[in-house]
mmCIF file of N, CA and C in Angstrom:
data_model
loop_
_atom_site.group_PDB
_atom_site.id
_atom_site.type_symbol
_atom_site.label_atom_id
_atom_site.label_comp_id
_atom_site.label_asym_id
_atom_site.label_seq_id
_atom_site.Cartn_x
_atom_site.Cartn_y
_atom_site.Cartn_z
ATOM 1 N N UNK A 1 1.175 -1.425 0.214
ATOM 2 C CA UNK A 1 0.322 0.002 0.441
ATOM 3 C C UNK A 1 0.919 1.306 -0.100
ATOM 4 N N UNK A 2 0.320 2.311 -0.784
ATOM 5 C CA UNK A 2 1.608 3.258 -1.146
ATOM 6 C C UNK A 2 0.296 4.496 -0.063
ATOM 7 N N UNK A 3 1.708 4.995 1.021
ATOM 8 C CA UNK A 3 0.777 5.910 1.849
ATOM 9 C C UNK A 3 1.316 7.240 1.407
ATOM 10 N N UNK A 4 0.601 8.332 1.696
ATOM 11 C CA UNK A 4 0.344 9.433 1.969
ATOM 12 C C UNK A 4 1.788 10.597 2.374
ATOM 13 N N UNK A 5 2.240 9.197 3.759
ATOM 14 C CA UNK A 5 4.407 9.861 3.813
ATOM 15 C C UNK A 5 5.526 9.205 2.373
ATOM 16 N N UNK A 6 4.728 7.925 2.179
ATOM 17 C CA UNK A 6 5.721 7.843 0.350
ATOM 18 C C UNK A 6 5.163 8.350 -0.346
ATOM 19 N N UNK A 7 4.919 8.944 -0.732
ATOM 20 C CA UNK A 7 4.479 10.374 -1.674
ATOM 21 C C UNK A 7 4.586 11.744 -1.656
ATOM 22 N N UNK A 8 4.805 12.085 -0.258
ATOM 23 C CA UNK A 8 4.738 14.190 -0.067
ATOM 24 C C UNK A 8 6.007 14.432 -0.100
ATOM 25 N N UNK A 9 6.494 15.598 0.367
ATOM 26 C CA UNK A 9 7.399 15.656 -0.009
ATOM 27 C C UNK A 9 7.646 16.693 1.956
ATOM 28 N N UNK A 10 8.398 15.300 2.216
ATOM 29 C CA UNK A 10 9.176 16.322 3.867
ATOM 30 C C UNK A 10 10.165 17.684 3.531
ATOM 31 N N UNK A 11 9.780 18.100 4.810
ATOM 32 C CA UNK A 11 10.717 18.723 5.271
ATOM 33 C C UNK A 11 9.493 20.720 4.837
ATOM 34 N N UNK A 12 8.439 19.985 5.091
ATOM 35 C CA UNK A 12 7.477 21.545 4.863
ATOM 36 C C UNK A 12 7.797 21.785 5.844
ATOM 37 N N UNK A 13 8.112 23.667 6.533
ATOM 38 C CA UNK A 13 7.760 24.566 7.270
ATOM 39 C C UNK A 13 6.181 25.298 8.007
ATOM 40 N N UNK A 14 5.992 25.245 8.825
ATOM 41 C CA UNK A 14 4.798 26.106 9.447
ATOM 42 C C UNK A 14 5.497 27.430 8.723
ATOM 43 N N UNK A 15 4.355 28.076 8.867
ATOM 44 C CA UNK A 15 4.877 29.674 9.302
ATOM 45 C C UNK A 15 3.389 30.122 10.524
ATOM 46 N N UNK A 16 4.120 31.114 11.584
ATOM 47 C CA UNK A 16 2.791 30.516 12.541
ATOM 48 C C UNK A 16 1.786 32.019 12.145
ATOM 49 N N UNK A 17 1.146 32.027 13.099
ATOM 50 C CA UNK A 17 0.303 32.655 11.960
ATOM 51 C C UNK A 17 -0.051 34.299 12.055
ATOM 52 N N UNK A 18 1.281 34.276 13.401
ATOM 53 C CA UNK A 18 2.388 36.077 13.672
ATOM 54 C C UNK A 18 2.451 36.396 12.882
ATOM 55 N N UNK A 19 3.247 35.271 11.494
ATOM 56 C CA UNK A 19 4.014 36.577 11.644
ATOM 57 C C UNK A 19 3.154 37.465 9.506
ATOM 58 N N UNK A 20 3.522 38.256 9.509
ATOM 59 C CA UNK A 20 3.479 39.644 8.864
ATOM 60 C C UNK A 20 3.745 38.037 7.057
ATOM 61 N N UNK A 21 2.561 38.736 6.472
ATOM 62 C CA UNK A 21 2.904 38.073 4.844
ATOM 63 C C UNK A 21 3.876 38.730 4.128
ATOM 64 N N UNK A 22 4.528 39.756 4.471
ATOM 65 C CA UNK A 22 5.878 40.093 3.653
ATOM 66 C C UNK A 22 7.405 39.107 4.165
ATOM 67 N N UNK A 23 6.625 38.293 5.226
ATOM 68 C CA UNK A 23 8.081 37.631 5.933
ATOM 69 C C UNK A 23 7.512 36.334 4.760
ATOM 70 N N UNK A 24 6.171 36.447 4.649
ATOM 71 C CA UNK A 24 5.189 34.993 4.198
ATOM 72 C C UNK A 24 5.972 34.539 2.691
ATOM 73 N N UNK A 25 6.040 35.351 1.847
ATOM 74 C CA UNK A 25 6.820 36.053 0.646
ATOM 75 C C UNK A 25 8.027 35.370 0.496
ATOM 76 N N UNK A 26 8.555 36.199 1.710
ATOM 77 C CA UNK A 26 10.090 35.539 1.881
ATOM 78 C C UNK A 26 10.888 34.440 2.153
ATOM 79 N N UNK A 27 10.179 33.119 3.003
ATOM 80 C CA UNK A 27 10.264 32.698 3.269
ATOM 81 C C UNK A 27 9.235 31.313 2.088
ATOM 82 N N UNK A 28 8.727 31.823 1.234
ATOM 83 C CA UNK A 28 8.148 31.131 0.707
ATOM 84 C C UNK A 28 9.309 30.542 -1.240
ATOM 85 N N UNK A 29 9.701 32.051 -1.189
ATOM 86 C CA UNK A 29 11.318 32.258 -1.622
ATOM 87 C C UNK A 29 11.884 31.233 -1.128
ATOM 88 N N UNK A 30 12.123 31.094 -0.187
ATOM 89 C CA UNK A 30 13.273 30.636 0.559
ATOM 90 C C UNK A 30 13.143 29.611 -0.213
ATOM 91 N N UNK A 31 11.907 28.786 0.680
ATOM 92 C CA UNK A 31 12.279 27.155 0.011
ATOM 93 C C UNK A 31 11.110 27.031 -1.135
ATOM 94 N N UNK A 32 11.194 27.649 -2.034
ATOM 95 C CA UNK A 32 11.005 27.539 -3.282
ATOM 96 C C UNK A 32 9.033 27.603 -3.684
ATOM 97 N N UNK A 33 8.807 27.536 -2.802
ATOM 98 C CA UNK A 33 7.238 27.105 -3.133
ATOM 99 C C UNK A 33 6.654 28.102 -2.954
ATOM 100 N N UNK A 34 4.445 27.694 -3.241
ATOM 101 C CA UNK A 34 3.452 28.723 -3.395
ATOM 102 C C UNK A 34 2.800 28.331 -2.350
ATOM 103 N N UNK A 35 2.618 27.821 -1.040
ATOM 104 C CA UNK A 35 2.059 27.207 -0.399
ATOM 105 C C UNK A 35 3.320 27.001 0.702
ATOM 106 N N UNK A 36 2.194 27.745 2.452
ATOM 107 C CA UNK A 36 3.061 27.487 3.271
ATOM 108 C C UNK A 36 1.765 27.193 4.447
ATOM 109 N N UNK A 37 1.448 26.272 5.268
ATOM 110 C CA UNK A 37 0.383 25.850 6.802
ATOM 111 C C UNK A 37 1.104 27.257 7.103
ATOM 112 N N UNK A 38 -0.305 27.279 7.227
ATOM 113 C CA UNK A 38 -0.373 28.121 9.297
ATOM 114 C C UNK A 38 -0.143 26.987 10.601
ATOM 115 N N UNK A 39 0.716 27.681 10.888
ATOM 116 C CA UNK A 39 0.331 27.430 12.863
ATOM 117 C C UNK A 39 -0.201 28.379 13.420
ATOM 118 N N UNK A 40 -1.371 28.157 14.709
ATOM 119 C CA UNK A 40 -1.433 28.935 15.754
ATOM 120 C C UNK A 40 -0.444 28.310 16.538
ATOM 121 N N UNK A 41 -0.170 29.365 17.656
ATOM 122 C CA UNK A 41 0.446 29.146 19.070
ATOM 123 C C UNK A 41 0.929 28.163 19.093
ATOM 124 N N UNK A 42 -0.419 26.812 19.216
ATOM 125 C CA UNK A 42 0.128 25.290 19.744
ATOM 126 C C UNK A 42 0.777 24.806 18.391
ATOM 127 N N UNK A 43 0.887 25.319 17.982
ATOM 128 C CA UNK A 43 1.549 24.206 16.433
ATOM 129 C C UNK A 43 0.448 23.700 16.081
ATOM 130 N N UNK A 44 -0.582 24.337 16.329
ATOM 131 C CA UNK A 44 -1.545 23.115 15.339
ATOM 132 C C UNK A 44 -2.020 23.700 13.856
ATOM 133 N N UNK A 45 -2.524 22.705 12.628
ATOM 134 C CA UNK A 45 -2.952 23.154 11.897
ATOM 135 C C UNK A 45 -3.938 24.278 11.478
ATOM 136 N N UNK A 46 -3.876 25.975 11.131
ATOM 137 C CA UNK A 46 -5.354 26.631 11.075
ATOM 138 C C UNK A 46 -5.850 27.524 9.887
ATOM 139 N N UNK A 47 -4.750 26.584 8.746
ATOM 140 C CA UNK A 47 -5.223 27.323 8.046
ATOM 141 C C UNK A 47 -4.038 26.798 7.139
ATOM 142 N N UNK A 48 -3.860 27.423 5.650
ATOM 143 C CA UNK A 48 -2.841 27.096 4.471
ATOM 144 C C UNK A 48 -2.748 28.418 3.549
ATOM 145 N N UNK A 49 -1.684 28.991 3.816
ATOM 146 C CA UNK A 49 -1.691 30.847 2.508
ATOM 147 C C UNK A 49 -0.124 30.041 1.355
ATOM 148 N N UNK A 50 -1.206 31.207 0.573
ATOM 149 C CA UNK A 50 -0.488 30.780 -0.559
ATOM 150 C C UNK A 50 -0.117 32.082 -0.888
ATOM 151 N N UNK A 51 1.108 32.096 -2.656
ATOM 152 C CA UNK A 51 1.259 33.382 -2.594
ATOM 153 C C UNK A 51 0.271 33.656 -3.860
ATOM 154 N N UNK A 52 -0.551 32.899 -4.302
ATOM 155 C CA UNK A 52 -2.410 34.221 -4.441
ATOM 156 C C UNK A 52 -2.914 35.101 -3.674
ATOM 157 N N UNK A 53 -3.083 34.168 -1.921
ATOM 158 C CA UNK A 53 -3.922 34.285 -1.453
ATOM 159 C C UNK A 53 -2.987 36.267 -0.915
ATOM 160 N N UNK A 54 -1.600 35.766 -1.382
ATOM 161 C CA UNK A 54 -0.939 37.076 -0.998
ATOM 162 C C UNK A 54 -1.086 38.410 -2.055
ATOM 163 N N UNK A 55 -1.381 38.176 -2.870
ATOM 164 C CA UNK A 55 -1.226 39.049 -4.236
ATOM 165 C C UNK A 55 -3.086 39.460 -4.322
ATOM 166 N N UNK A 56 -3.681 38.238 -4.179
ATOM 167 C CA UNK A 56 -5.515 38.445 -4.518
ATOM 168 C C UNK A 56 -5.963 39.364 -3.344
ATOM 169 N N UNK A 57 -5.810 38.655 -2.032
ATOM 170 C CA UNK A 57 -5.890 38.663 -0.726
ATOM 171 C C UNK A 57 -5.691 40.256 -0.236
ATOM 172 N N UNK A 58 -4.472 40.043 -0.039
ATOM 173 C CA UNK A 58 -3.835 42.084 0.219
ATOM 174 C C UNK A 58 -3.479 42.060 -0.912
ATOM 175 N N UNK A 59 -2.131 42.287 -1.846
ATOM 176 C CA UNK A 59 -1.920 43.864 -2.566
ATOM 177 C C UNK A 59 -2.566 43.858 -3.080
ATOM 178 N N UNK A 60 -3.584 43.384 -4.067
ATOM 179 C CA UNK A 60 -4.801 43.457 -5.148
ATOM 180 C C UNK A 60 -5.621 44.075 -3.810
ATOM 181 N N UNK A 61 -5.740 44.331 -3.011
ATOM 182 C CA UNK A 61 -6.713 45.383 -2.344
ATOM 183 C C UNK A 61 -6.889 46.105 -2.195
ATOM 184 N N UNK A 62 -4.615 46.389 -1.917
ATOM 185 C CA UNK A 62 -4.003 47.740 -1.569
ATOM 186 C C UNK A 62 -3.983 47.762 0.122
ATOM 187 N N UNK A 63 -3.784 46.557 0.357
ATOM 188 C CA UNK A 63 -3.388 46.662 1.984
ATOM 189 C C UNK A 63 -1.874 46.368 1.893
ATOM 190 N N UNK A 64 -1.649 46.649 3.231
ATOM 191 C CA UNK A 64 0.430 46.625 3.394
ATOM 192 C C UNK A 64 0.481 45.066 3.828
ATOM 193 N N UNK A 65 1.448 44.283 3.481
ATOM 194 C CA UNK A 65 1.948 43.590 3.150
ATOM 195 C C UNK A 65 2.693 42.586 4.735
ATOM 196 N N UNK A 66 2.906 44.104 5.104
ATOM 197 C CA UNK A 66 3.955 44.336 6.464
ATOM 198 C C UNK A 66 2.847 44.327 7.461
ATOM 199 N N UNK A 67 1.428 44.560 7.326
ATOM 200 C CA UNK A 67 0.618 45.011 8.304
ATOM 201 C C UNK A 67 -0.357 44.207 8.906
ATOM 202 N N UNK A 68 -0.842 42.705 7.415
ATOM 203 C CA UNK A 68 -1.171 41.440 7.316
ATOM 204 C C UNK A 68 -0.794 40.896 7.816
ATOM 205 N N UNK A 69 -1.520 39.458 9.195
ATOM 206 C CA UNK A 69 -0.099 38.437 9.809
ATOM 207 C C UNK A 69 -1.385 37.410 8.118
ATOM 208 N N UNK A 70 -0.249 36.506 8.044
ATOM 209 C CA UNK A 70 -1.564 34.795 8.227
ATOM 210 C C UNK A 70 -2.467 34.675 8.591
ATOM 211 N N UNK A 71 -2.477 34.297 10.671
ATOM 212 C CA UNK A 71 -3.614 34.184 10.789
ATOM 213 C C UNK A 71 -4.647 34.844 9.789
ATOM 214 N N UNK A 72 -3.826 36.377 9.852
ATOM 215 C CA UNK A 72 -5.387 37.149 9.329
ATOM 216 C C UNK A 72 -6.917 36.751 7.890
ATOM 217 N N UNK A 73 -5.371 35.638 6.983
ATOM 218 C CA UNK A 73 -5.843 35.114 5.688
ATOM 219 C C UNK A 73 -6.093 33.924 6.140
ATOM 220 N N UNK A 74 -6.538 32.980 7.751
ATOM 221 C CA UNK A 74 -6.770 32.006 7.270
ATOM 222 C C UNK A 74 -8.529 31.379 7.461
ATOM 223 N N UNK A 75 -8.829 31.153 6.512
ATOM 224 C CA UNK A 75 -10.254 30.845 5.940
ATOM 225 C C UNK A 75 -10.909 29.343 6.498
ATOM 226 N N UNK A 76 -11.611 28.838 6.656
ATOM 227 C CA UNK A 76 -12.432 28.043 7.064
ATOM 228 C C UNK A 76 -11.994 27.557 7.720
ATOM 229 N N UNK A 77 -11.900 25.479 7.234
ATOM 230 C CA UNK A 77 -11.544 24.583 8.161
ATOM 231 C C UNK A 77 -10.330 24.193 7.005
ATOM 232 N N UNK A 78 -9.272 23.647 7.575
ATOM 233 C CA UNK A 78 -7.725 23.804 6.405
ATOM 234 C C UNK A 78 -8.109 21.816 6.686
ATOM 235 N N UNK A 79 -7.650 21.199 5.942
ATOM 236 C CA UNK A 79 -7.746 19.497 5.007
ATOM 237 C C UNK A 79 -5.899 19.787 5.300
ATOM 238 N N UNK A 80 -6.454 18.753 5.202
ATOM 239 C CA UNK A 80 -4.810 17.409 6.567
ATOM 240 C C UNK A 80 -5.134 15.900 6.592
ATOM 241 N N UNK A 81 -4.539 15.387 5.591
ATOM 242 C CA UNK A 81 -4.101 13.925 5.646
ATOM 243 C C UNK A 81 -3.070 13.527 7.071
ATOM 244 N N UNK A 82 -3.944 11.983 7.085
ATOM 245 C CA UNK A 82 -2.215 11.472 8.117
ATOM 246 C C UNK A 82 -1.669 10.429 7.170
ATOM 247 N N UNK A 83 -0.968 10.679 7.709
ATOM 248 C CA UNK A 83 0.822 10.933 6.883
ATOM 249 C C UNK A 83 0.591 8.241 6.590
ATOM 250 N N UNK A 84 -0.077 7.435 6.640
ATOM 251 C CA UNK A 84 -0.812 6.791 6.985
ATOM 252 C C UNK A 84 -1.607 6.201 6.093
ATOM 253 N N UNK A 85 -2.133 6.892 5.224
ATOM 254 C CA UNK A 85 -3.097 7.243 4.749
ATOM 255 C C UNK A 85 -3.184 6.689 3.553
ATOM 256 N N UNK A 86 -3.852 5.617 2.702
ATOM 257 C CA UNK A 86 -4.149 5.264 1.643
ATOM 258 C C UNK A 86 -3.347 6.642 0.565
ATOM 259 N N UNK A 87 -2.856 6.536 -0.599
ATOM 260 C CA UNK A 87 -2.998 7.151 -1.666
ATOM 261 C C UNK A 87 -4.334 7.362 -2.236
ATOM 262 N N UNK A 88 -5.361 6.615 -2.047
ATOM 263 C CA UNK A 88 -6.224 6.475 -3.160
ATOM 264 C C UNK A 88 -7.109 7.609 -2.254
ATOM 265 N N UNK A 89 -7.255 7.777 -0.697
ATOM 266 C CA UNK A 89 -7.719 8.568 0.229
ATOM 267 C C UNK A 89 -7.290 10.220 0.886
ATOM 268 N N UNK A 90 -6.107 10.422 0.117
ATOM 269 C CA UNK A 90 -4.739 11.336 -0.829
ATOM 270 C C UNK A 90 -6.262 12.216 -1.613
ATOM 271 N N UNK A 91 -6.020 11.442 -2.511
ATOM 272 C CA UNK A 91 -6.526 11.365 -3.781
ATOM 273 C C UNK A 91 -8.156 11.976 -3.711
ATOM 274 N N UNK A 92 -8.611 10.947 -2.749
ATOM 275 C CA UNK A 92 -10.464 11.820 -2.164
ATOM 276 C C UNK A 92 -10.412 13.433 -1.942
ATOM 277 N N UNK A 93 -9.072 13.506 -0.733
ATOM 278 C CA UNK A 93 -9.716 14.064 -0.145
ATOM 279 C C UNK A 93 -9.225 15.674 -0.956
ATOM 280 N N UNK A 94 -8.222 16.319 -1.227
ATOM 281 C CA UNK A 94 -7.330 17.023 -2.619
ATOM 282 C C UNK A 94 -9.072 16.653 -4.181
ATOM 283 N N UNK A 95 -9.259 15.870 -4.172
ATOM 284 C CA UNK A 95 -10.606 15.952 -4.945
ATOM 285 C C UNK A 95 -12.429 16.723 -4.146
ATOM 286 N N UNK A 96 -12.156 16.112 -4.104
ATOM 287 C CA UNK A 96 -13.306 16.261 -2.960
ATOM 288 C C UNK A 96 -13.369 17.887 -2.304
ATOM 289 N N UNK A 97 -12.467 18.154 -2.376
ATOM 290 C CA UNK A 97 -12.150 19.820 -1.530
ATOM 291 C C UNK A 97 -12.110 20.351 -2.360
ATOM 292 N N UNK A 98 -11.440 20.067 -3.817
ATOM 293 C CA UNK A 98 -10.759 21.474 -4.539
ATOM 294 C C UNK A 98 -9.609 22.048 -4.202
ATOM 295 N N UNK A 99 -8.834 20.535 -3.744
ATOM 296 C CA UNK A 99 -7.580 21.494 -3.355
ATOM 297 C C UNK A 99 -6.080 20.844 -4.274
ATOM 298 N N UNK A 100 -5.132 21.091 -3.876
ATOM 299 C CA UNK A 100 -3.824 21.757 -4.391
ATOM 300 C C UNK A 100 -2.912 21.630 -3.799
ATOM 301 N N UNK A 101 -2.905 21.621 -2.783
ATOM 302 C CA UNK A 101 -2.184 21.108 -1.186
ATOM 303 C C UNK A 101 -2.789 20.343 -0.059
ATOM 304 N N UNK A 102 -1.491 19.960 -0.093
ATOM 305 C CA UNK A 102 -2.518 19.173 1.637
ATOM 306 C C UNK A 102 -0.716 18.533 2.499
ATOM 307 N N UNK A 103 -1.334 19.687 3.660
ATOM 308 C CA UNK A 103 -0.809 19.070 4.443
ATOM 309 C C UNK A 103 -0.322 17.408 5.008
ATOM 310 N N UNK A 104 0.359 17.195 5.401
ATOM 311 C CA UNK A 104 0.316 15.143 5.956
ATOM 312 C C UNK A 104 1.394 15.592 7.326
ATOM 313 N N UNK A 105 0.481 15.469 8.136
ATOM 314 C CA UNK A 105 -0.019 15.665 9.697
ATOM 315 C C UNK A 105 0.532 14.124 9.945
ATOM 316 N N UNK A 106 1.923 13.779 11.285
ATOM 317 C CA UNK A 106 1.630 12.775 11.842
ATOM 318 C C UNK A 106 2.176 13.012 13.694
ATOM 319 N N UNK A 107 1.406 12.280 13.516
ATOM 320 C CA UNK A 107 2.014 12.625 15.581
ATOM 321 C C UNK A 107 1.524 13.841 16.120
ATOM 322 N N UNK A 108 0.606 14.857 15.350
ATOM 323 C CA UNK A 108 -0.207 16.130 15.480
ATOM 324 C C UNK A 108 1.106 16.574 14.350
ATOM 325 N N UNK A 109 1.530 16.825 14.568
ATOM 326 C CA UNK A 109 3.108 17.453 13.709
ATOM 327 C C UNK A 109 2.615 17.501 12.410
ATOM 328 N N UNK A 110 3.434 18.362 11.360
ATOM 329 C CA UNK A 110 4.059 18.451 9.920
ATOM 330 C C UNK A 110 4.500 17.760 9.934
ATOM 331 N N UNK A 111 5.084 17.091 8.865
ATOM 332 C CA UNK A 111 5.636 16.242 8.282
ATOM 333 C C UNK A 111 6.213 15.656 6.949
ATOM 334 N N UNK A 112 4.802 17.525 5.845
ATOM 335 C CA UNK A 112 5.300 17.441 4.384
ATOM 336 C C UNK A 112 4.250 17.780 4.277
ATOM 337 N N UNK A 113 4.407 17.784 2.436
ATOM 338 C CA UNK A 113 2.936 19.075 2.039
ATOM 339 C C UNK A 113 2.809 17.223 0.855
ATOM 340 N N UNK A 114 2.539 17.462 0.121
ATOM 341 C CA UNK A 114 1.541 16.752 -1.360
ATOM 342 C C UNK A 114 1.033 17.540 -1.803
ATOM 343 N N UNK A 115 1.952 17.902 -2.893
ATOM 344 C CA UNK A 115 1.953 18.793 -4.388
ATOM 345 C C UNK A 115 1.212 18.251 -5.559
ATOM 346 N N UNK A 116 0.895 18.987 -6.462
ATOM 347 C CA UNK A 116 0.862 18.299 -7.727
ATOM 348 C C UNK A 116 1.457 17.827 -8.389
ATOM 349 N N UNK A 117 2.609 18.623 -8.260
ATOM 350 C CA UNK A 117 4.737 17.555 -8.646
ATOM 351 C C UNK A 117 4.289 16.298 -8.246
ATOM 352 N N UNK A 118 4.629 16.611 -7.038
ATOM 353 C CA UNK A 118 4.119 14.522 -5.843
ATOM 354 C C UNK A 118 3.612 13.642 -6.633
ATOM 355 N N UNK A 119 2.073 14.687 -7.320
ATOM 356 C CA UNK A 119 1.218 13.556 -8.106
ATOM 357 C C UNK A 119 1.747 12.541 -8.928
ATOM 358 N N UNK A 120 2.358 13.804 -9.429
ATOM 359 C CA UNK A 120 2.440 13.885 -10.776
ATOM 360 C C UNK A 120 3.691 12.108 -11.052
ATOM 361 N N UNK A 121 4.548 12.314 -9.677
ATOM 362 C CA UNK A 121 5.934 11.428 -9.419
ATOM 363 C C UNK A 121 5.345 10.424 -9.946
ATOM 364 N N UNK A 122 3.833 10.153 -8.634
ATOM 365 C CA UNK A 122 3.872 8.905 -8.349
ATOM 366 C C UNK A 122 2.182 8.321 -8.830
ATOM 367 N N UNK A 123 1.669 8.948 -9.246
ATOM 368 C CA UNK A 123 0.873 8.600 -10.273
ATOM 369 C C UNK A 123 1.011 8.047 -11.407
ATOM 370 N N UNK A 124 0.092 7.039 -12.009
ATOM 371 C CA UNK A 124 -0.233 6.526 -13.595
ATOM 372 C C UNK A 124 -0.592 7.961 -14.570
ATOM 373 N N UNK A 125 -1.117 7.544 -14.959
ATOM 374 C CA UNK A 125 -0.977 9.129 -16.529
ATOM 375 C C UNK A 125 -3.071 9.209 -16.248
ATOM 376 N N UNK A 126 -3.502 7.825 -16.227
ATOM 377 C CA UNK A 126 -4.650 7.830 -16.268
ATOM 378 C C UNK A 126 -5.291 8.458 -15.100
ATOM 379 N N UNK A 127 -4.436 8.237 -13.640
ATOM 380 C CA UNK A 127 -4.761 8.451 -12.260
ATOM 381 C C UNK A 127 -4.674 10.161 -12.224
ATOM 382 N N UNK A 128 -4.195 10.721 -13.144
ATOM 383 C CA UNK A 128 -3.017 11.597 -13.185
ATOM 384 C C UNK A 128 -4.521 12.867 -13.459
ATOM 385 N N UNK A 129 -4.648 12.316 -14.651
ATOM 386 C CA UNK A 129 -5.701 12.729 -15.383
ATOM 387 C C UNK A 129 -7.153 12.810 -15.182
ATOM 388 N N UNK A 130 -7.475 12.044 -13.918
ATOM 389 C CA UNK A 130 -8.455 12.136 -13.368
ATOM 390 C C UNK A 130 -9.280 12.903 -12.115
ATOM 391 N N UNK A 131 -7.955 13.063 -11.204
ATOM 392 C CA UNK A 131 -7.328 13.845 -10.586
ATOM 393 C C UNK A 131 -7.731 15.209 -10.838
ATOM 394 N N UNK A 132 -6.899 15.476 -11.942
ATOM 395 C CA UNK A 132 -6.560 17.606 -12.575
ATOM 396 C C UNK A 132 -8.045 18.158 -12.808
ATOM 397 N N UNK A 133 -9.114 16.549 -13.633
ATOM 398 C CA UNK A 133 -10.197 16.966 -14.111
ATOM 399 C C UNK A 133 -11.474 17.045 -12.722
ATOM 400 N N UNK A 134 -10.745 16.760 -11.706
ATOM 401 C CA UNK A 134 -11.755 16.519 -10.548
ATOM 402 C C UNK A 134 -11.475 17.600 -9.899
ATOM 403 N N UNK A 135 -10.516 18.075 -9.978
ATOM 404 C CA UNK A 135 -9.751 19.095 -8.672
ATOM 405 C C UNK A 135 -9.529 20.995 -9.702
ATOM 406 N N UNK A 136 -9.950 20.561 -10.466
ATOM 407 C CA UNK A 136 -9.664 21.608 -11.944
ATOM 408 C C UNK A 136 -11.528 22.096 -11.667
ATOM 409 N N UNK A 137 -11.757 20.755 -12.028
ATOM 410 C CA UNK A 137 -13.642 21.256 -12.661
ATOM 411 C C UNK A 137 -14.365 22.837 -11.596
ATOM 412 N N UNK A 138 -14.914 23.148 -12.255
ATOM 413 C CA UNK A 138 -16.321 24.112 -11.679
ATOM 414 C C UNK A 138 -17.057 23.714 -11.550
ATOM 415 N N UNK A 139 -17.513 24.704 -10.383
ATOM 416 C CA UNK A 139 -18.888 23.913 -9.326
ATOM 417 C C UNK A 139 -19.891 24.846 -9.886
#
């Protein structure tokens, strides 16, 4: 059985909810990623911040990214998957919620992220095509 841990990109890092969006953008650049899980004060997942969130939700709205925090951008219930979950469960979670990045949690700690690139490396062309169709479908 292939698990979430088998296909994830390890070494994912949190951004604390109190950090500003300009710092988040710098961290994204340093890590060469387009999204960061947001951690609350107890290091629990409270959201995911994307580069698009920073641009569309802050800069394009005329807000100062040095004054808006990652926590300010956290909305809704963040989705995640247990490291031992089967890859079928990973695909279902991402398709069901139309998400492109999924944090992987083990013993209540972030251990990795699963992105489109990770799926592309581990799925067959047919599986990947079906995933793309479901995730990018308009409701």
